Coordinates of C-alpha atoms in Angstrom, one line a residue:
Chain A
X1 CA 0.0 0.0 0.0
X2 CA 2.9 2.3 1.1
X3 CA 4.7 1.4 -1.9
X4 CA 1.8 2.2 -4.4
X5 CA 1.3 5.5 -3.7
X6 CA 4.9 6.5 -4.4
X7 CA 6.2 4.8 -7.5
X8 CA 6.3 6.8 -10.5
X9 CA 3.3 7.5 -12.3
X10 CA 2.9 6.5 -15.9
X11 CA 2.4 8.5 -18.8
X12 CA -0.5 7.5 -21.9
X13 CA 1.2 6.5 -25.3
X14 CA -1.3 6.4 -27.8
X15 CA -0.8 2.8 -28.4
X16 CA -1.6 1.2 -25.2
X17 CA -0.1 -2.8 -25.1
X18 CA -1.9 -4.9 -23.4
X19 CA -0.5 -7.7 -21.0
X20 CA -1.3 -10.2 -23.8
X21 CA 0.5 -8.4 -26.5
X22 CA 3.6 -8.3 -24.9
X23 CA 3.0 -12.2 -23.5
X24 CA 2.9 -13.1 -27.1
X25 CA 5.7 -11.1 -28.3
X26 CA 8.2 -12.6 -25.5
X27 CA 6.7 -15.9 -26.4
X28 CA 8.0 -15.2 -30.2
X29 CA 11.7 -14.8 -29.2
X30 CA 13.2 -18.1 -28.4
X31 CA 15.7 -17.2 -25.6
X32 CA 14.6 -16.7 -21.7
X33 CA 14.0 -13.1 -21.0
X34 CA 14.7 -11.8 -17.6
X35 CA 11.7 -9.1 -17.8
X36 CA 8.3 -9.4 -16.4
X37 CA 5.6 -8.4 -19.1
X38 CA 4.7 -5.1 -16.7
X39 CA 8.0 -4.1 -16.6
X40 CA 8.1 -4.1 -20.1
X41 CA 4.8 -2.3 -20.7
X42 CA 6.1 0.2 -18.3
X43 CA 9.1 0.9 -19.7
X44 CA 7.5 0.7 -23.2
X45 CA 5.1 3.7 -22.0
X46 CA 7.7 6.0 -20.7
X47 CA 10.6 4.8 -23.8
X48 CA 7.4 5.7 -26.0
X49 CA 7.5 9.7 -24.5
X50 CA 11.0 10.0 -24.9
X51 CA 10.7 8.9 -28.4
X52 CA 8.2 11.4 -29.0
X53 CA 9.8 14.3 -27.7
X54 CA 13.0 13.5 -29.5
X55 CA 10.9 13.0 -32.6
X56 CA 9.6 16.3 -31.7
X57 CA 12.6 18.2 -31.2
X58 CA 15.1 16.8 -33.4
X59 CA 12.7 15.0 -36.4
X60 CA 12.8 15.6 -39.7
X61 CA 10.2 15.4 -42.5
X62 CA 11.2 11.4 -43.4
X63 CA 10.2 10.9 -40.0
X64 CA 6.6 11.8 -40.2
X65 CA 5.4 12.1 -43.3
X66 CA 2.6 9.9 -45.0
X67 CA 4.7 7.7 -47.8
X68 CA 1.5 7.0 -50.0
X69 CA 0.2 10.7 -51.3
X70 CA -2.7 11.2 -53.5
X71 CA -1.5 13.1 -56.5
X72 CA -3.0 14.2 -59.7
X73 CA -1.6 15.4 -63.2
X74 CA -1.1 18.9 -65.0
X75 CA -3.3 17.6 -67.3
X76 CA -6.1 16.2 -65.2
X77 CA -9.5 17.5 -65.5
X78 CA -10.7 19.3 -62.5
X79 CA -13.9 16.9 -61.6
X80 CA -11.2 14.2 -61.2
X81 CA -9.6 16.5 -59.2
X82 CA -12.2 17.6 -57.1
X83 CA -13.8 13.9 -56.8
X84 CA -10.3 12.5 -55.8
X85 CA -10.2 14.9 -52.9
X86 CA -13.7 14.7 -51.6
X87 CA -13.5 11.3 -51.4
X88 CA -10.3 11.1 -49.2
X89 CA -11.6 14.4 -47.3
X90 CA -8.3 15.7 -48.4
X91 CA -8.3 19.7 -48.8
X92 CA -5.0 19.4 -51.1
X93 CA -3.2 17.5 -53.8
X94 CA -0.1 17.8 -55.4
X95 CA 0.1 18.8 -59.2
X96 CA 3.1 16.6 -60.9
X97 CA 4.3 17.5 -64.0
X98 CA 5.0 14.6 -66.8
X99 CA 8.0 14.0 -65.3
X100 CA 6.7 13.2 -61.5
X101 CA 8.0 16.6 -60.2
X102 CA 5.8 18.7 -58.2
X103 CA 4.6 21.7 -60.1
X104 CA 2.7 22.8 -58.2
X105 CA -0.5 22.3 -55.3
X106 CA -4.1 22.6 -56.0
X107 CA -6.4 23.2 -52.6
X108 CA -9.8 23.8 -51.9
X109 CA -9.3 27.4 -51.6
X110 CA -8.0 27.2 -55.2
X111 CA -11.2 25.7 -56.2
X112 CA -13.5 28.2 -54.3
X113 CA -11.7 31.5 -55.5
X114 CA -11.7 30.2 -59.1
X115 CA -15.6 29.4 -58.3
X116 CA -15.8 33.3 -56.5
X117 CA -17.4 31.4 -53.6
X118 CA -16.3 33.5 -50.5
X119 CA -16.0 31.0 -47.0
X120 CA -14.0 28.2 -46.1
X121 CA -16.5 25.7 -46.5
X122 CA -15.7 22.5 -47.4
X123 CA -17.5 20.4 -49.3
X124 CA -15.3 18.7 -51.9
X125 CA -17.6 16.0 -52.9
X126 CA -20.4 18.4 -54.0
X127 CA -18.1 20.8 -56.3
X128 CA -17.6 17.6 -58.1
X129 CA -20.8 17.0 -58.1
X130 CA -21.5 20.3 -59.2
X131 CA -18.7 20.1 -62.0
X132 CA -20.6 17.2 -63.7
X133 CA -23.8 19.1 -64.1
X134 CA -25.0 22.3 -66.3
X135 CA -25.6 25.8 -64.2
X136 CA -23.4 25.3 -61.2
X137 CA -21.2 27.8 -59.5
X138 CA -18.2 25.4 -61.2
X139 CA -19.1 26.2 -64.8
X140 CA -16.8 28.7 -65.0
X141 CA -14.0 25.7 -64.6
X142 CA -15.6 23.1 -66.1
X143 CA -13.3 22.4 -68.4
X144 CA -10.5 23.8 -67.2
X145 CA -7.3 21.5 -66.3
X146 CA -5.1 21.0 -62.5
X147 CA -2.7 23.0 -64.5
X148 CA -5.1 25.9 -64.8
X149 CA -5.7 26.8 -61.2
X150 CA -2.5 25.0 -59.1
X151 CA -0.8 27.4 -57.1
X152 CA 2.7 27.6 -58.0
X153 CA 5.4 26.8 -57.7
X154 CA 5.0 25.3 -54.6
X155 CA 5.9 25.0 -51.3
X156 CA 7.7 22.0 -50.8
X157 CA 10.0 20.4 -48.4
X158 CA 12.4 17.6 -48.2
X159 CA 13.2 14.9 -46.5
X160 CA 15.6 16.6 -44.4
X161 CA 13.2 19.4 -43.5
X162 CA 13.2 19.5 -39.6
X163 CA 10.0 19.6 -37.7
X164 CA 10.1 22.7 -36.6
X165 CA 10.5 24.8 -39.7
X166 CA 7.7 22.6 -41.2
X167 CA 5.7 24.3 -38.5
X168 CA 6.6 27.5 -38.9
X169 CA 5.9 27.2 -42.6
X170 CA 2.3 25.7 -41.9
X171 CA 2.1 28.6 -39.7
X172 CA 3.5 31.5 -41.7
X173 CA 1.8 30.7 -44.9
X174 CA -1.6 29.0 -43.4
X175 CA -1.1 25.5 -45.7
X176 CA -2.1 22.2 -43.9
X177 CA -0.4 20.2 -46.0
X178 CA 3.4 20.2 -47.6
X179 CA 4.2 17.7 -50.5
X180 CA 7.8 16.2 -50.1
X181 CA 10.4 16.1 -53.1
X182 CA 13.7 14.8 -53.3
X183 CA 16.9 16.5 -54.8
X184 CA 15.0 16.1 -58.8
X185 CA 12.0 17.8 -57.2
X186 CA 10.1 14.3 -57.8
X187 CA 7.1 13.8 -55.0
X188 CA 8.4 11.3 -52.2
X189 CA 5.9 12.0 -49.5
X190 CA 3.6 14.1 -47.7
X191 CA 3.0 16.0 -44.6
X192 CA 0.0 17.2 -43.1
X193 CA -0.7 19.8 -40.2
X194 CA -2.4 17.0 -38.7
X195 CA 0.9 14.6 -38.9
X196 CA 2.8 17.9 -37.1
X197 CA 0.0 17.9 -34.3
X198 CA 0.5 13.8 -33.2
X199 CA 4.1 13.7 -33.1
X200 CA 4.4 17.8 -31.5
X201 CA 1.7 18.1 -28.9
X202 CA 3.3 16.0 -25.4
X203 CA 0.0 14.8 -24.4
X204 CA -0.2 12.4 -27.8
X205 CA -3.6 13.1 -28.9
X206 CA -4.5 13.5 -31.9
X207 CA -6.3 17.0 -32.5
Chain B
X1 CA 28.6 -17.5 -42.2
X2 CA 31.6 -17.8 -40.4
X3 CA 31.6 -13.7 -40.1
X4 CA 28.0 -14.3 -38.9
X5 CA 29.2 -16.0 -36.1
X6 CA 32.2 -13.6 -34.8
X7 CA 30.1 -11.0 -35.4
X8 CA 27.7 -12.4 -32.7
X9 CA 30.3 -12.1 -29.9
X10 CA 30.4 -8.4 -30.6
X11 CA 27.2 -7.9 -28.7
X12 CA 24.1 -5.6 -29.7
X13 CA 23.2 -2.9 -26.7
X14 CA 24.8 -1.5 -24.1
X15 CA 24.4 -2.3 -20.6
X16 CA 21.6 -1.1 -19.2
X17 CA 21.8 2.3 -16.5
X18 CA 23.3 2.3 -12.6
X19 CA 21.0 2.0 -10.2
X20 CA 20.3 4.7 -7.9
X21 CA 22.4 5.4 -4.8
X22 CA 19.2 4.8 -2.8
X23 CA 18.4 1.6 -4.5
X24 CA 21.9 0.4 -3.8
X25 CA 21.1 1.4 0.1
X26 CA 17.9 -0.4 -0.3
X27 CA 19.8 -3.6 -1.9
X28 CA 22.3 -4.0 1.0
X29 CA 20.0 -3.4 3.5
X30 CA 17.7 -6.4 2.2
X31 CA 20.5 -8.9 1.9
X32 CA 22.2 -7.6 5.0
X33 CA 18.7 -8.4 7.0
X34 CA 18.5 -11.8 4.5
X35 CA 21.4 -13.3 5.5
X36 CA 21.4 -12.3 8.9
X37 CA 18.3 -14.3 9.4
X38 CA 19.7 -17.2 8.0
X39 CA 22.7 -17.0 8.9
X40 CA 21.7 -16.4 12.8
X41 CA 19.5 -18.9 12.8
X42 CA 21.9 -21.2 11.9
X43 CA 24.8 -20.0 14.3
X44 CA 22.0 -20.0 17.1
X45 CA 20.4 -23.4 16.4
X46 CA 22.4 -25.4 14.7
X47 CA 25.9 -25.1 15.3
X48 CA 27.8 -28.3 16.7
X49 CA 24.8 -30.4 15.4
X50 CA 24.6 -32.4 12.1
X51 CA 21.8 -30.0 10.6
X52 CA 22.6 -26.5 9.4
X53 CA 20.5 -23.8 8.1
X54 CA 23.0 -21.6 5.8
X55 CA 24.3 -22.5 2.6
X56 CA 26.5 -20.4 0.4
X57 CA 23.4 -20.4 -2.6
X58 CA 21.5 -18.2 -0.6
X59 CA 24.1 -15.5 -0.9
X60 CA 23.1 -15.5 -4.8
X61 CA 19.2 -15.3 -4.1
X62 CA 19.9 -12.9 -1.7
X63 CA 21.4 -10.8 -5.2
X64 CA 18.1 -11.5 -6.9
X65 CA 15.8 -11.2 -4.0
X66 CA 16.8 -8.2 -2.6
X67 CA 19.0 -6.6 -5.5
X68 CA 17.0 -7.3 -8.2
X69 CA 13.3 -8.2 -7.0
X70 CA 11.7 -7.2 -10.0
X71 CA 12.8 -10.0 -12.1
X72 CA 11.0 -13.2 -13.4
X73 CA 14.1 -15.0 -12.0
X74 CA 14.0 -13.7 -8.3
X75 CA 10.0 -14.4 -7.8
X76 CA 8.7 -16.7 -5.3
X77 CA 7.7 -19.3 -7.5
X78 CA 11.4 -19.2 -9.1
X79 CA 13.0 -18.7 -5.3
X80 CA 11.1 -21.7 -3.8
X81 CA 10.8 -23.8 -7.1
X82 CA 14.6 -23.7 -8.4
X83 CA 16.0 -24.1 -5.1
X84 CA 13.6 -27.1 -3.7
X85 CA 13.3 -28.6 -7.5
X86 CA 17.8 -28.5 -8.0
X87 CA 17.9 -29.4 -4.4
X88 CA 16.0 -32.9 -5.3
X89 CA 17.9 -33.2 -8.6
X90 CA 21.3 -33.0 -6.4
X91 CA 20.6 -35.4 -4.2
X92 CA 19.5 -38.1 -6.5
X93 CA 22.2 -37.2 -8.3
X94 CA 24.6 -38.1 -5.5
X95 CA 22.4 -41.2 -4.9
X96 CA 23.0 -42.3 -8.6
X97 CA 26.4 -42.2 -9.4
X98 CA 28.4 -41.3 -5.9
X99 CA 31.4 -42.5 -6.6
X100 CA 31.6 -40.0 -10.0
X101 CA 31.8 -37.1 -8.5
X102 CA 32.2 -35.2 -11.5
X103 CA 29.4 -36.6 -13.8
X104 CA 27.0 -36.3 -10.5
X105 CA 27.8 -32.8 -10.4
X106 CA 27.9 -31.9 -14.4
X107 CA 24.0 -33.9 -14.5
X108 CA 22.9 -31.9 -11.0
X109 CA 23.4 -28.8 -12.5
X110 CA 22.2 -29.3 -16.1
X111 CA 19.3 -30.9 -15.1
X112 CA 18.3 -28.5 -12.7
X113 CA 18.7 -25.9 -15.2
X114 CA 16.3 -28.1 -17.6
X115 CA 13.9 -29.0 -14.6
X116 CA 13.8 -25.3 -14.1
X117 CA 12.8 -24.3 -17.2
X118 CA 10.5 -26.9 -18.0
X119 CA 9.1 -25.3 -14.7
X120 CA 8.9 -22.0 -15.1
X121 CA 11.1 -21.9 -12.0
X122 CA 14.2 -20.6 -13.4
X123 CA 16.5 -19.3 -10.3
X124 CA 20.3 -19.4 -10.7
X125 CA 21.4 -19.9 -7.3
X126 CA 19.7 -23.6 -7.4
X127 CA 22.3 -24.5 -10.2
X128 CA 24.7 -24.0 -6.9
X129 CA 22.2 -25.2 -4.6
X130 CA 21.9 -28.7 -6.5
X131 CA 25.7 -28.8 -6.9
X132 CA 26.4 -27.9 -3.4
X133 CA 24.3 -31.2 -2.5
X134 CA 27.1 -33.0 -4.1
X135 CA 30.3 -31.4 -3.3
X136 CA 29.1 -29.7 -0.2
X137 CA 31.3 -31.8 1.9
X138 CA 30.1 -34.9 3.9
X139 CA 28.0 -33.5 6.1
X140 CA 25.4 -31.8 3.8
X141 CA 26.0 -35.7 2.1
X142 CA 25.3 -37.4 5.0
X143 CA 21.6 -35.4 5.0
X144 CA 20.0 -37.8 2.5
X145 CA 16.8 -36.0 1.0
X146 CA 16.6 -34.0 4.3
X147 CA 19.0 -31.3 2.3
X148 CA 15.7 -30.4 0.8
X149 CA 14.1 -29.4 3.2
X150 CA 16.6 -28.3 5.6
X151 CA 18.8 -25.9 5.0
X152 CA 17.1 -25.2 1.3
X153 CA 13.5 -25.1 2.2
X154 CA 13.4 -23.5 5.5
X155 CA 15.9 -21.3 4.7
X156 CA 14.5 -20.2 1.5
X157 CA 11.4 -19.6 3.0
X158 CA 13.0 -17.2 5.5
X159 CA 15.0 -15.2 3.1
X160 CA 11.5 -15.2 1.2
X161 CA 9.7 -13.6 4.6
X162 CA 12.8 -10.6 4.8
X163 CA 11.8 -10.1 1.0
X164 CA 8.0 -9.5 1.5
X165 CA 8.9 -7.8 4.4
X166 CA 11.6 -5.4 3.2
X167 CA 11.2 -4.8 -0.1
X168 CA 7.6 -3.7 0.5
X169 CA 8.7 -1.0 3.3
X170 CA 10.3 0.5 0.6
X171 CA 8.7 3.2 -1.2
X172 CA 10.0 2.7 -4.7
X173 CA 9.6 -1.3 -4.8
X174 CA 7.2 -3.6 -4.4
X175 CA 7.5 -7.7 -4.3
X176 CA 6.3 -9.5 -5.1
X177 CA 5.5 -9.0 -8.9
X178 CA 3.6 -12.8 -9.0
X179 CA 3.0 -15.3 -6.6
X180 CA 2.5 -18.5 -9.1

C-alpha cells in the first residue's frame, strides 16, 4: 500500500499494449527473458515519450510524413480532381508535371476562389458533383485542367526538412499540407498539419 | 557465415543504466537483513549439530531477491521452485552415481537448469544449490533427502519472509511481482 502510492506515475502513449501483446511477443523470441511483461509495458510507455519528444525536437520530414500521397496530373481535369479529394476528405493535392515533379499544389481554396465562392466551406464532394452538371457555380472551370488553377510553384519540403521549420511554414503561410520532393523535385511523400500535431503536442492526442 | 558468427560475440546494446544510490542502500539493506536471518539462525540453532540452516546459494538469491526483486528470475515461484526442485535433482544425483563425482555434479546442474525451465522456475542460485548437495562436503552428504528441506527449504522460505517484508517498506519497490 505504502509502496503504491509513491512509484512513479505513468504517462499514456497512444498505443496502449496490453499484457497479452507483450505475452505473445516474448513468447515469439526463443531465448529466456529476464523481464516481467509489466515491466516491459512500463518501460515501453515512458521509452514511448521520450521517443516522442525526440521526434519532436530533433525530427525531420522522413520521420513523419505519410509515404503513400494522392497526386494528380497537369493535365487532369478538374472533376477528377475535385472527386479524388472529396473522397479522401483531403483539402490538397499535389500537381506533378510529366515528369513526377511537383509543379505545383491545387487546394480547396484554389477551387473556391476560381468558383468566386467566398468562405471556407468545405464540401469537396459536392463541387464535383456540381462540376458534372449544367448551371453550377463550377461552370466557369468546367473544363479547365489542374494546370489551370494550381498554385505555384510550390511549397515543398524535403526529406531533411526538420520539424520545426515545417511548422513555422504551416504557420506563416496557413497551408495544412506540404508535398515532399527529393533533390530532382520528384514527390516522395507528404506532410500534413495534422501529422505535425500527433508527433508535436506532449500529451499524444491527436487534435 | 563464419563472419556471422564472430560478429555475434560483438554484442548488440549497451548495458543497461546504474542504479540509484538509494536503490543500492535499499539492496544491502535487504540482503544484509537476508542473511542475517539465516545466517543467525543457523549459528543459534544449529551449530555443533549435524543440521545447518545456511548454505552459500542463498548468498546468490539474496542478489536477486533483494538486488533485483523485480525479475522473473527472483519471484517466489522461481525462489522456492529452483531451489527445492535442484535441491532434489542434487541429491539423487549423488544417490546415482556417488562414486563419479564429477558426472553427478555436471547432471545436477544441467538438469536442474532443464527441470527449471521446464518449470517455469528458473532461479540461478539452485544451479549452486543442486551442486552444493554433491560437493558440499560430507555432512550436507550425510543429509539424505533432508537437504531439501533443511537448509534449502526453511531457509528459503526465511530469506522469502525478509523479502516480503523489506522490499515492500520500501517506497519505490514492491515484491512480489507474481505469486505463481
Amino acid at each position: 500500500m505504502m509502496g503504491e502510492e509513491k512509484l512513479r506515475r505513468e504517462p499514456e502513449p497512444e498505443v496502449e499494449l496490453a499484457e497479452a501483446d507483450v505475452l505473445a511477443a516474448m513468447q515469439e523470441l526463443p531465448g529466456y527473458l529476464d523481464i516481467t511483461p509489466y515491466d516491459f509495458q512500463e518501460i515501453y510507455r515512458w521509452a514511448y515519450r521520450h521517443a516522442k519528444s525526440r521526434l519532436a525536437r530533433e525530427g525531420k520530414a522522413a520521420d513523419i510524413m505519410t509515404r503513400e500521397v494522392v497526386a494528380v496530373q497537369e493535365q487532369t481535369p478538374l472533376d477528377e480532381v475535385a472527386a479524388a479529394m472529396g473522397e479522401r476528405g483531403i483539402s490538397g493535392v499535389p500537381v506533378l508535371d510529366d515528369q513526377g515533379r511537383v509543379s505545383g499544389v491545387i487546394s480547396e481554396k484554389d477551387f473556391l476562389r476560381q468558383m468566386g465562392v467566398p468562405g471556407r466551406q468545405n464540401f469537396m464532394a459536392l463541387v464535383a458533383t456540381c462540376l458534372r452538371t449544367k448551371g453550377c457555380l463550377a461552370l466557369p472551370i468546367k473544363s479547365k485542367v489542374a494546370k489551370d488553377i494550381m498554385a505555384t510553384p510550390p511549397i515543398v519540403i524535403t526529406p531533411e526538412t526538420p520539424l520545426q521549420e515545417i511548422a513555422a511554414l504551416c504557420e506563416s503561410r496557413g497551408i495544412n499540407r506540404l508535398p515532399v520532393v527529393d533533390q530532382e523535385g520528384k514527390l516522395i511523400g507528404l506532410v500534413s498539419r495534422g501529422d505535425l500535431v500527433r508527433v508535436m503536442s506532449p500529451g499524444g492526442k491527436t487534435c | 557465415m563464419l563472419k556471422g558468427y564472430w560478429g555475434k560475440m560483438r554484442g548488440v546494446t549497451k548495458s543497461p543504466p546504474r542504479v540509484g544510490l538509494q536503490e543500492v542502500f535499499w539492496s544491502w539493506l535487504g540482503g544484509f537483513l537476508g542473511i542475517s536471518a539465516v545466517a543467525g539462525g543457523h549459528f543459534a540453532f544449529f551449530e555443533g549439530t549435524a543440521f545447518m540452516l545456511l548454505i552459500a546459494s542463498f548468498g546468490a538469491s539474496a542478489v536477486l531477491i533483494y538486488g533485483a526483486p523485480k525479475s522473473p528470475l527472483a519471484q517466489p515461484r522461481n525462489l522456492i521452485g529452483g531451489h527445492v526442485i535442484s535441491a532434489l535433482i542434487g541429491v539423487t544425483m549423488l544417490k546415482l552415481c556417488g562414486p563419479l563425482i564429477w558426472l553427478a555434479a555436471a547432471l545436477a546442474v544441467s538438469l536442474s537448469i532443464a527441470a527449471m525451465h521446464a518449470t517455469k522456475t528458473l532461479h540461478p542460485p539452485g544451479g549452486a544449490t543442486a551442486l552444493i548437495a554433491i560437493i558440499g562436503g560430507p555432512k550436507i552428504q550425510q543429509l539424505g533427502y533432508l537437504y531439501v528441506l533443511l537448509p534449502v527449504a526453511s531457509g528459503i522460505l526465511i530469506m522469502l519472509l525478509i523479502a516480503l517484508l523489506i522490499n515492500n517498506l520500501i517506497p519505490t519497490r514492491r515484491y512480489p511481482e507474481f505469486w505463481l
